[in-house]
Amino acid sequence: MRILFIGPPGAGKGTQAKKLSEIMGIPIISTGDLLRENVKKNTELGAIAKKYMEEGVLVPDDIMIKIVANALTDLDSFILDGFPRNLAQAQALDKMLENLNKSLTHVIYFDIDDEEIIKRLTSRRLCPQCNKIYNLNFDPPARDEVCDQCNVKLITRDDDKEEVIRNRLRVFKENTYPLVEYYEKKGILKVIEGKGDVGEINEKVRKILL
Ligand code: AP5
């Protein structure tokens, strides 16, 4: 299966991708995670990406397309989270897959309102070691702001400040939302209501895929 998750920031794409990957053993390509890893390691790519990410705007297409093309080459199945984010990236993805004689099998759009997003993202925490995602309101760790698995202090993403979240939402509506129509026209789009319990949403995702 070659699955694409689309949705605004905080829609639950990363949470569902991890759950699905655990259940089905399909690898995840998350461009956000890849960029954050590079920022953490202070690579050349990380230094370029950092300033865009901190503002909540898109990293230039040529950089992103190269990263994804490299990541896709050897994978027959994958869950793509965070790419494509605009029409140019979607067309580039079509070409990459065409060259590999492959195509997307499922595109799932997580539909969710802005207020729920702000609520979720201002209370999101992340383990800097294993990248497990928590939420202080909806999915807290057992001990106050410490990762259940790694026992290290959880962190807040730099782009989870309210003013940056609002900017990311604007970028999503202008650049990424048009992809809903793009994939609808291809006949592979399914829409899921993103509000609700993590388990409930996972059920809906699996129902589409299985
Ligand atoms: P990226 O990391 O892709 O961020 P995003 O798309 O904005 O998505 P998020 O990771 O914020 O949200 P999510 O939907 O994964 O939600 P999550 O599951 O964590 O990108 C970051 C930046 O990198 C971009 O702004 C850009 O600069 C750059 N970038 C990345 N890809 C790019 C590209 N292709 N081109 C250009 N630039 C690119 O859940 C959120 C919270 O809610 C968590 O706390 C979670 O525990 C909680 N939660 C999840 N599900 C539920 C639920 N059902 N109920 C209650 N709480 C829930």
PDB file of C-alpha atoms and ligand atoms in Angstrom:
ATOM      1  CA  MET A   1       0.000   0.000   0.000  1.00  0.00           C
ATOM      2  CA  ARG A   2       1.135   3.507  -0.797  1.00  0.00           C
ATOM      3  CA  ILE A   3      -0.792   5.773   1.513  1.00  0.00           C
ATOM      4  CA  LEU A   4      -0.840   9.546   1.737  1.00  0.00           C
ATOM      5  CA  PHE A   5      -2.154  11.473   4.751  1.00  0.00           C
ATOM      6  CA  ILE A   6      -3.264  15.060   4.178  1.00  0.00           C
ATOM      7  CA  GLY A   7      -4.609  17.431   6.794  1.00  0.00           C
ATOM      8  CA  PRO A   8      -3.985  20.684   8.607  1.00  0.00           C
ATOM      9  CA  PRO A   9      -1.329  20.903  11.320  1.00  0.00           C
ATOM     10  CA  GLY A  10      -2.458  19.000  14.394  1.00  0.00           C
ATOM     11  CA  ALA A  11      -5.061  16.938  12.531  1.00  0.00           C
ATOM     12  CA  GLY A  12      -3.487  13.750  13.912  1.00  0.00           C
ATOM     13  CA  LYS A  13      -1.558  12.634  10.808  1.00  0.00           C
ATOM     14  CA  GLY A  14       1.615  11.767  12.714  1.00  0.00           C
ATOM     15  CA  THR A  15      -0.297  10.007  15.503  1.00  0.00           C
ATOM     16  CA  GLN A  16      -2.265   7.875  13.050  1.00  0.00           C
ATOM     17  CA  ALA A  17       0.769   7.190  10.832  1.00  0.00           C
ATOM     18  CA  LYS A  18       2.671   5.778  13.827  1.00  0.00           C
ATOM     19  CA  LYS A  19      -0.266   3.639  14.929  1.00  0.00           C
ATOM     20  CA  LEU A  20      -0.806   2.289  11.437  1.00  0.00           C
ATOM     21  CA  SER A  21       2.881   1.638  10.939  1.00  0.00           C
ATOM     22  CA  GLU A  22       2.990  -0.392  14.168  1.00  0.00           C
ATOM     23  CA  ILE A  23      -0.066  -2.415  13.175  1.00  0.00           C
ATOM     24  CA  MET A  24       0.711  -2.975   9.504  1.00  0.00           C
ATOM     25  CA  GLY A  25       4.500  -2.751   9.478  1.00  0.00           C
ATOM     26  CA  ILE A  26       4.492  -0.091   6.768  1.00  0.00           C
ATOM     27  CA  PRO A  27       7.323   2.467   6.958  1.00  0.00           C
ATOM     28  CA  ILE A  28       6.520   6.156   7.415  1.00  0.00           C
ATOM     29  CA  ILE A  29       8.058   8.968   5.436  1.00  0.00           C
ATOM     30  CA  SER A  30       7.383  12.107   7.478  1.00  0.00           C
ATOM     31  CA  THR A  31       8.995  15.172   5.951  1.00  0.00           C
ATOM     32  CA  GLY A  32       8.428  17.123   9.185  1.00  0.00           C
ATOM     33  CA  ASP A  33      10.281  14.456  11.217  1.00  0.00           C
ATOM     34  CA  LEU A  34      13.087  14.291   8.631  1.00  0.00           C
ATOM     35  CA  LEU A  35      13.541  18.062   8.760  1.00  0.00           C
ATOM     36  CA  ARG A  36      13.419  18.173  12.567  1.00  0.00           C
ATOM     37  CA  GLU A  37      16.065  15.430  12.712  1.00  0.00           C
ATOM     38  CA  ASN A  38      18.315  17.545  10.470  1.00  0.00           C
ATOM     39  CA  VAL A  39      17.730  20.661  12.567  1.00  0.00           C
ATOM     40  CA  LYS A  40      18.625  18.661  15.699  1.00  0.00           C
ATOM     41  CA  LYS A  41      21.834  17.350  14.126  1.00  0.00           C
ATOM     42  CA  ASN A  42      22.679  20.801  12.809  1.00  0.00           C
ATOM     43  CA  THR A  43      23.186  19.605   9.229  1.00  0.00           C
ATOM     44  CA  GLU A  44      23.360  21.934   6.225  1.00  0.00           C
ATOM     45  CA  LEU A  45      19.739  21.035   5.384  1.00  0.00           C
ATOM     46  CA  GLY A  46      18.708  21.603   9.000  1.00  0.00           C
ATOM     47  CA  ALA A  47      20.236  25.093   8.999  1.00  0.00           C
ATOM     48  CA  ILE A  48      18.301  26.021   5.845  1.00  0.00           C
ATOM     49  CA  ALA A  49      15.015  24.458   6.990  1.00  0.00           C
ATOM     50  CA  LYS A  50      15.088  25.902  10.522  1.00  0.00           C
ATOM     51  CA  LYS A  51      14.201  29.454   9.570  1.00  0.00           C
ATOM     52  CA  TYR A  52      11.220  28.383   7.440  1.00  0.00           C
ATOM     53  CA  MET A  53       9.930  25.972  10.077  1.00  0.00           C
ATOM     54  CA  GLU A  54      10.159  28.525  12.873  1.00  0.00           C
ATOM     55  CA  GLU A  55       7.910  30.845  10.872  1.00  0.00           C
ATOM     56  CA  GLY A  56       5.538  28.054   9.927  1.00  0.00           C
ATOM     57  CA  VAL A  57       6.063  28.481   6.186  1.00  0.00           C
ATOM     58  CA  LEU A  58       7.027  25.893   3.588  1.00  0.00           C
ATOM     59  CA  VAL A  59      10.629  24.873   2.959  1.00  0.00           C
ATOM     60  CA  PRO A  60      11.405  25.405  -0.783  1.00  0.00           C
ATOM     61  CA  ASP A  61      10.002  22.768  -3.137  1.00  0.00           C
ATOM     62  CA  ASP A  62      13.304  21.781  -4.778  1.00  0.00           C
ATOM     63  CA  ILE A  63      14.753  20.784  -1.388  1.00  0.00           C
ATOM     64  CA  MET A  64      11.659  18.822  -0.347  1.00  0.00           C
ATOM     65  CA  ILE A  65      11.271  17.034  -3.680  1.00  0.00           C
ATOM     66  CA  LYS A  66      14.889  15.810  -3.547  1.00  0.00           C
ATOM     67  CA  ILE A  67      14.446  14.503   0.021  1.00  0.00           C
ATOM     68  CA  VAL A  68      11.296  12.564  -0.826  1.00  0.00           C
ATOM     69  CA  ALA A  69      12.667  11.199  -4.101  1.00  0.00           C
ATOM     70  CA  ASN A  70      15.598   9.719  -2.149  1.00  0.00           C
ATOM     71  CA  ALA A  71      13.381   8.302   0.583  1.00  0.00           C
ATOM     72  CA  LEU A  72      10.937   6.674  -1.846  1.00  0.00           C
ATOM     73  CA  THR A  73      13.339   4.863  -4.137  1.00  0.00           C
ATOM     74  CA  ASP A  74      13.564   1.535  -2.340  1.00  0.00           C
ATOM     75  CA  LEU A  75      10.112   1.364  -0.783  1.00  0.00           C
ATOM     76  CA  ASP A  76       7.225  -0.604  -2.192  1.00  0.00           C
ATOM     77  CA  SER A  77       4.815   0.353   0.615  1.00  0.00           C
ATOM     78  CA  PHE A  78       4.838   3.552   2.617  1.00  0.00           C
ATOM     79  CA  ILE A  79       2.797   6.060   4.579  1.00  0.00           C
ATOM     80  CA  LEU A  80       3.592   9.560   3.378  1.00  0.00           C
ATOM     81  CA  ASP A  81       2.969  12.283   5.984  1.00  0.00           C
ATOM     82  CA  GLY A  82       3.666  15.948   5.236  1.00  0.00           C
ATOM     83  CA  PHE A  83       4.426  15.707   1.517  1.00  0.00           C
ATOM     84  CA  PRO A  84       3.081  16.884  -0.903  1.00  0.00           C
ATOM     85  CA  ARG A  85       2.062  20.252   0.486  1.00  0.00           C
ATOM     86  CA  ASN A  86       1.259  22.113  -2.707  1.00  0.00           C
ATOM     87  CA  LEU A  87       0.421  21.436  -6.329  1.00  0.00           C
ATOM     88  CA  ALA A  88       4.041  21.539  -7.542  1.00  0.00           C
ATOM     89  CA  GLN A  89       5.016  18.878  -4.955  1.00  0.00           C
ATOM     90  CA  ALA A  90       1.979  16.747  -5.863  1.00  0.00           C
ATOM     91  CA  GLN A  91       2.918  16.810  -9.532  1.00  0.00           C
ATOM     92  CA  ALA A  92       6.543  15.987  -8.668  1.00  0.00           C
ATOM     93  CA  LEU A  93       5.336  13.032  -6.568  1.00  0.00           C
ATOM     94  CA  ASP A  94       3.236  11.755  -9.482  1.00  0.00           C
ATOM     95  CA  LYS A  95       6.327  11.847 -11.684  1.00  0.00           C
ATOM     96  CA  MET A  96       8.554  10.121  -9.099  1.00  0.00           C
ATOM     97  CA  LEU A  97       6.056   7.300  -8.696  1.00  0.00           C
ATOM     98  CA  GLU A  98       5.454   7.022 -12.430  1.00  0.00           C
ATOM     99  CA  ASN A  99       9.200   6.561 -12.945  1.00  0.00           C
ATOM    100  CA  LEU A 100       9.064   3.711 -10.416  1.00  0.00           C
ATOM    101  CA  ASN A 101       5.966   2.222 -12.125  1.00  0.00           C
ATOM    102  CA  LYS A 102       3.944   2.870  -8.988  1.00  0.00           C
ATOM    103  CA  SER A 103       1.070   5.064  -7.870  1.00  0.00           C
ATOM    104  CA  LEU A 104      -0.644   6.082  -4.641  1.00  0.00           C
ATOM    105  CA  THR A 105      -3.264   3.565  -3.523  1.00  0.00           C
ATOM    106  CA  HIS A 106      -5.007   5.672  -0.833  1.00  0.00           C
ATOM    107  CA  VAL A 107      -5.173   9.363   0.062  1.00  0.00           C
ATOM    108  CA  ILE A 108      -6.828  10.177   3.382  1.00  0.00           C
ATOM    109  CA  TYR A 109      -7.798  13.722   4.300  1.00  0.00           C
ATOM    110  CA  PHE A 110      -8.258  14.465   8.016  1.00  0.00           C
ATOM    111  CA  ASP A 111     -10.900  17.182   8.284  1.00  0.00           C
ATOM    112  CA  ILE A 112     -10.831  19.193  11.519  1.00  0.00           C
ATOM    113  CA  ASP A 113     -11.698  22.709  12.718  1.00  0.00           C
ATOM    114  CA  ASP A 114      -9.200  25.424  13.689  1.00  0.00           C
ATOM    115  CA  GLU A 115     -10.163  25.689  17.357  1.00  0.00           C
ATOM    116  CA  GLU A 116      -9.582  21.955  17.958  1.00  0.00           C
ATOM    117  CA  ILE A 117      -6.202  22.308  16.215  1.00  0.00           C
ATOM    118  CA  ILE A 118      -5.098  25.181  18.455  1.00  0.00           C
ATOM    119  CA  LYS A 119      -6.211  23.214  21.522  1.00  0.00           C
ATOM    120  CA  ARG A 120      -4.250  20.130  20.417  1.00  0.00           C
ATOM    121  CA  LEU A 121      -1.060  21.854  19.296  1.00  0.00           C
ATOM    122  CA  THR A 122      -0.610  24.135  22.284  1.00  0.00           C
ATOM    123  CA  SER A 123      -0.721  21.024  24.497  1.00  0.00           C
ATOM    124  CA  ARG A 124       1.392  18.724  22.273  1.00  0.00           C
ATOM    125  CA  ARG A 125       4.662  17.435  23.706  1.00  0.00           C
ATOM    126  CA  LEU A 126       7.323  15.316  22.032  1.00  0.00           C
ATOM    127  CA  CYS A 127      10.012  12.953  23.242  1.00  0.00           C
ATOM    128  CA  PRO A 128      13.331  14.297  21.878  1.00  0.00           C
ATOM    129  CA  GLN A 129      14.753  10.759  21.898  1.00  0.00           C
ATOM    130  CA  CYS A 130      12.097   8.443  20.393  1.00  0.00           C
ATOM    131  CA  ASN A 131       9.830  11.121  18.841  1.00  0.00           C
ATOM    132  CA  LYS A 132       6.727   9.716  20.564  1.00  0.00           C
ATOM    133  CA  ILE A 133       3.941  12.289  20.460  1.00  0.00           C
ATOM    134  CA  TYR A 134       1.976  13.109  23.643  1.00  0.00           C
ATOM    135  CA  ASN A 135      -0.788  15.509  24.490  1.00  0.00           C
ATOM    136  CA  LEU A 136      -1.107  16.990  27.958  1.00  0.00           C
ATOM    137  CA  ASN A 137      -4.925  17.083  27.618  1.00  0.00           C
ATOM    138  CA  PHE A 138      -5.755  14.074  25.463  1.00  0.00           C
ATOM    139  CA  ASP A 139      -2.857  11.625  25.790  1.00  0.00           C
ATOM    140  CA  PRO A 140      -0.603  12.570  28.713  1.00  0.00           C
ATOM    141  CA  PRO A 141       2.481  10.615  29.796  1.00  0.00           C
ATOM    142  CA  ALA A 142       2.207   8.614  33.010  1.00  0.00           C
ATOM    143  CA  ARG A 143       4.641  10.957  34.778  1.00  0.00           C
ATOM    144  CA  ASP A 144       4.572  14.730  34.479  1.00  0.00           C
ATOM    145  CA  GLU A 145       6.119  15.680  31.064  1.00  0.00           C
ATOM    146  CA  VAL A 146       8.484  12.670  30.980  1.00  0.00           C
ATOM    147  CA  CYS A 147       8.514  10.081  28.145  1.00  0.00           C
ATOM    148  CA  ASP A 148       6.995   6.744  29.236  1.00  0.00           C
ATOM    149  CA  GLN A 149       9.518   4.839  27.105  1.00  0.00           C
ATOM    150  CA  CYS A 150      12.768   6.824  27.383  1.00  0.00           C
ATOM    151  CA  ASN A 151      12.372   8.500  30.753  1.00  0.00           C
ATOM    152  CA  VAL A 152      13.562  11.854  29.341  1.00  0.00           C
ATOM    153  CA  LYS A 153      11.921  15.275  29.660  1.00  0.00           C
ATOM    154  CA  LEU A 154       9.388  15.996  26.901  1.00  0.00           C
ATOM    155  CA  ILE A 155       9.811  19.070  24.710  1.00  0.00           C
ATOM    156  CA  THR A 156       7.486  21.515  22.945  1.00  0.00           C
ATOM    157  CA  ARG A 157       8.009  22.039  19.211  1.00  0.00           C
ATOM    158  CA  ASP A 158       9.225  25.558  18.327  1.00  0.00           C
ATOM    159  CA  ASP A 159       6.393  25.903  15.809  1.00  0.00           C
ATOM    160  CA  ASP A 160       3.684  25.056  18.354  1.00  0.00           C
ATOM    161  CA  LYS A 161       3.415  28.654  19.569  1.00  0.00           C
ATOM    162  CA  GLU A 162      -0.056  30.042  18.898  1.00  0.00           C
ATOM    163  CA  GLU A 163       1.052  32.751  16.425  1.00  0.00           C
ATOM    164  CA  VAL A 164       3.101  30.208  14.426  1.00  0.00           C
ATOM    165  CA  ILE A 165       0.216  27.709  14.491  1.00  0.00           C
ATOM    166  CA  ARG A 166      -2.066  30.388  12.984  1.00  0.00           C
ATOM    167  CA  ASN A 167       0.512  30.980  10.255  1.00  0.00           C
ATOM    168  CA  ARG A 168       0.759  27.238   9.530  1.00  0.00           C
ATOM    169  CA  LEU A 169      -3.027  27.108   9.260  1.00  0.00           C
ATOM    170  CA  ARG A 170      -2.993  29.967   6.745  1.00  0.00           C
ATOM    171  CA  VAL A 171      -0.259  28.215   4.728  1.00  0.00           C
ATOM    172  CA  PHE A 172      -2.281  24.988   4.822  1.00  0.00           C
ATOM    173  CA  LYS A 173      -5.461  26.656   3.530  1.00  0.00           C
ATOM    174  CA  GLU A 174      -3.658  28.505   0.740  1.00  0.00           C
ATOM    175  CA  ASN A 175      -1.214  25.850  -0.422  1.00  0.00           C
ATOM    176  CA  THR A 176      -2.188  22.383   0.744  1.00  0.00           C
ATOM    177  CA  TYR A 177      -5.987  22.388   0.843  1.00  0.00           C
ATOM    178  CA  PRO A 178      -6.220  22.548  -3.009  1.00  0.00           C
ATOM    179  CA  LEU A 179      -4.733  19.025  -3.021  1.00  0.00           C
ATOM    180  CA  VAL A 180      -8.033  17.706  -1.666  1.00  0.00           C
ATOM    181  CA  GLU A 181      -9.620  18.521  -5.022  1.00  0.00           C
ATOM    182  CA  TYR A 182      -6.525  17.273  -6.901  1.00  0.00           C
ATOM    183  CA  TYR A 183      -6.824  13.782  -5.380  1.00  0.00           C
ATOM    184  CA  GLU A 184     -10.626  13.813  -5.456  1.00  0.00           C
ATOM    185  CA  LYS A 185     -10.411  14.190  -9.230  1.00  0.00           C
ATOM    186  CA  LYS A 186      -8.085  11.181  -9.347  1.00  0.00           C
ATOM    187  CA  GLY A 187     -10.743   9.177  -7.474  1.00  0.00           C
ATOM    188  CA  ILE A 188      -8.476   8.063  -4.604  1.00  0.00           C
ATOM    189  CA  LEU A 189      -9.463  10.522  -1.854  1.00  0.00           C
ATOM    190  CA  LYS A 190     -11.267   9.525   1.340  1.00  0.00           C
ATOM    191  CA  VAL A 191     -12.256  12.072   3.983  1.00  0.00           C
ATOM    192  CA  ILE A 192     -12.204  11.333   7.723  1.00  0.00           C
ATOM    193  CA  GLU A 193     -13.647  13.579  10.435  1.00  0.00           C
ATOM    194  CA  GLY A 194     -10.490  14.276  12.468  1.00  0.00           C
ATOM    195  CA  LYS A 195     -12.265  15.083  15.737  1.00  0.00           C
ATOM    196  CA  GLY A 196     -12.748  12.177  18.108  1.00  0.00           C
ATOM    197  CA  ASP A 197     -10.817   9.614  20.058  1.00  0.00           C
ATOM    198  CA  VAL A 198      -7.428   8.462  18.638  1.00  0.00           C
ATOM    199  CA  GLY A 199      -8.656   4.839  18.668  1.00  0.00           C
ATOM    200  CA  GLU A 200     -11.922   5.743  16.975  1.00  0.00           C
ATOM    201  CA  ILE A 201     -10.100   7.577  14.193  1.00  0.00           C
ATOM    202  CA  ASN A 202      -7.691   4.700  13.796  1.00  0.00           C
ATOM    203  CA  GLU A 203     -10.674   2.383  13.282  1.00  0.00           C
ATOM    204  CA  LYS A 204     -11.922   4.654  10.495  1.00  0.00           C
ATOM    205  CA  VAL A 205      -8.486   4.719   8.834  1.00  0.00           C
ATOM    206  CA  ARG A 206      -8.206   0.935   8.954  1.00  0.00           C
ATOM    207  CA  LYS A 207     -11.705   0.499   7.572  1.00  0.00           C
ATOM    208  CA  ILE A 208     -10.640   2.485   4.514  1.00  0.00           C
ATOM    209  CA  LEU A 209      -7.443   0.503   4.025  1.00  0.00           C
ATOM    210  CA  LEU A 210      -8.501  -3.028   4.794  1.00  0.00           C
TER     211      LEU A 210
HETATM  212  P1  AP5 B   1       5.049  18.833   9.907  1.00  0.00           P
HETATM  213  O1  AP5 B   1       5.862  18.209  10.960  1.00  0.00           O
HETATM  214  O2  AP5 B   1       4.631  18.010   8.737  1.00  0.00           O
HETATM  215  O3  AP5 B   1       3.806  19.505  10.617  1.00  0.00           O
HETATM  216  P2  AP5 B   1       2.261  19.603  10.270  1.00  0.00           P
HETATM  217  O4  AP5 B   1       1.806  19.116   8.962  1.00  0.00           O
HETATM  218  O5  AP5 B   1       1.971  21.041  10.545  1.00  0.00           O
HETATM  219  O6  AP5 B   1       1.608  18.587  11.183  1.00  0.00           O
HETATM  220  P3  AP5 B   1       1.809  18.330  12.671  1.00  0.00           P
HETATM  221  O7  AP5 B   1       2.990  17.457  12.889  1.00  0.00           O
HETATM  222  O8  AP5 B   1       1.816  19.640  13.447  1.00  0.00           O
HETATM  223  O9  AP5 B   1       0.431  17.647  13.058  1.00  0.00           O
HETATM  224  P4  AP5 B   1      -0.120  16.170  12.885  1.00  0.00           P
HETATM  225  O10 AP5 B   1      -1.289  16.205  11.978  1.00  0.00           O
HETATM  226  O11 AP5 B   1       0.951  15.191  12.573  1.00  0.00           O
HETATM  227  O12 AP5 B   1      -0.689  15.966  14.359  1.00  0.00           O
HETATM  228  P5  AP5 B   1      -0.188  15.009  15.547  1.00  0.00           P
HETATM  229  O13 AP5 B   1      -0.488  13.593  15.221  1.00  0.00           O
HETATM  230  O14 AP5 B   1       1.182  15.357  15.992  1.00  0.00           O
HETATM  231  O15 AP5 B   1       5.804  20.095   9.286  1.00  0.00           O
HETATM  232  C1  AP5 B   1       6.453  21.047  10.095  1.00  0.00           C
HETATM  233  C2  AP5 B   1       7.126  22.088   9.209  1.00  0.00           C
HETATM  234  O16 AP5 B   1       8.119  21.456   8.367  1.00  0.00           O
HETATM  235  C3  AP5 B   1       6.213  22.828   8.217  1.00  0.00           C
HETATM  236  O17 AP5 B   1       5.558  23.931   8.822  1.00  0.00           O
HETATM  237  C4  AP5 B   1       7.203  23.237   7.133  1.00  0.00           C
HETATM  238  O18 AP5 B   1       7.946  24.368   7.492  1.00  0.00           O
HETATM  239  C5  AP5 B   1       8.147  22.040   7.055  1.00  0.00           C
HETATM  240  N1  AP5 B   1       7.724  21.010   6.064  1.00  0.00           N
HETATM  241  C6  AP5 B   1       7.379  19.732   6.321  1.00  0.00           C
HETATM  242  N2  AP5 B   1       7.050  19.085   5.169  1.00  0.00           N
HETATM  243  C7  AP5 B   1       7.184  20.005   4.172  1.00  0.00           C
HETATM  244  C8  AP5 B   1       6.975  19.972   2.760  1.00  0.00           C
HETATM  245  N3  AP5 B   1       6.530  18.887   2.145  1.00  0.00           N
HETATM  246  N4  AP5 B   1       7.207  21.094   2.035  1.00  0.00           N
HETATM  247  C9  AP5 B   1       7.652  22.216   2.659  1.00  0.00           C
HETATM  248  N5  AP5 B   1       7.854  22.332   3.981  1.00  0.00           N
HETATM  249  C10 AP5 B   1       7.629  21.229   4.738  1.00  0.00           C
HETATM  250  O19 AP5 B   1      -1.246  15.462  16.682  1.00  0.00           O
HETATM  251  C11 AP5 B   1      -1.219  16.758  17.223  1.00  0.00           C
HETATM  252  C12 AP5 B   1      -1.520  16.685  18.732  1.00  0.00           C
HETATM  253  O20 AP5 B   1      -2.855  16.229  18.928  1.00  0.00           O
HETATM  254  C13 AP5 B   1      -0.635  15.698  19.509  1.00  0.00           C
HETATM  255  O21 AP5 B   1      -0.383  16.193  20.772  1.00  0.00           O
HETATM  256  C14 AP5 B   1      -1.495  14.411  19.604  1.00  0.00           C
HETATM  257  O22 AP5 B   1      -1.206  13.671  20.773  1.00  0.00           O
HETATM  258  C15 AP5 B   1      -2.894  14.993  19.653  1.00  0.00           C
HETATM  259  N6  AP5 B   1      -3.897  14.164  18.997  1.00  0.00           N
HETATM  260  C16 AP5 B   1      -3.746  13.427  17.858  1.00  0.00           C
HETATM  261  N7  AP5 B   1      -4.892  12.810  17.550  1.00  0.00           N
HETATM  262  C17 AP5 B   1      -5.786  13.183  18.503  1.00  0.00           C
HETATM  263  C18 AP5 B   1      -7.163  12.889  18.729  1.00  0.00           C
HETATM  264  N8  AP5 B   1      -7.840  12.094  17.913  1.00  0.00           N
HETATM  265  N9  AP5 B   1      -7.778  13.448  19.793  1.00  0.00           N
HETATM  266  C19 AP5 B   1      -7.099  14.268  20.636  1.00  0.00           C
HETATM  267  N10 AP5 B   1      -5.794  14.576  20.482  1.00  0.00           N
HETATM  268  C20 AP5 B   1      -5.148  14.041  19.417  1.00  0.00           C
END
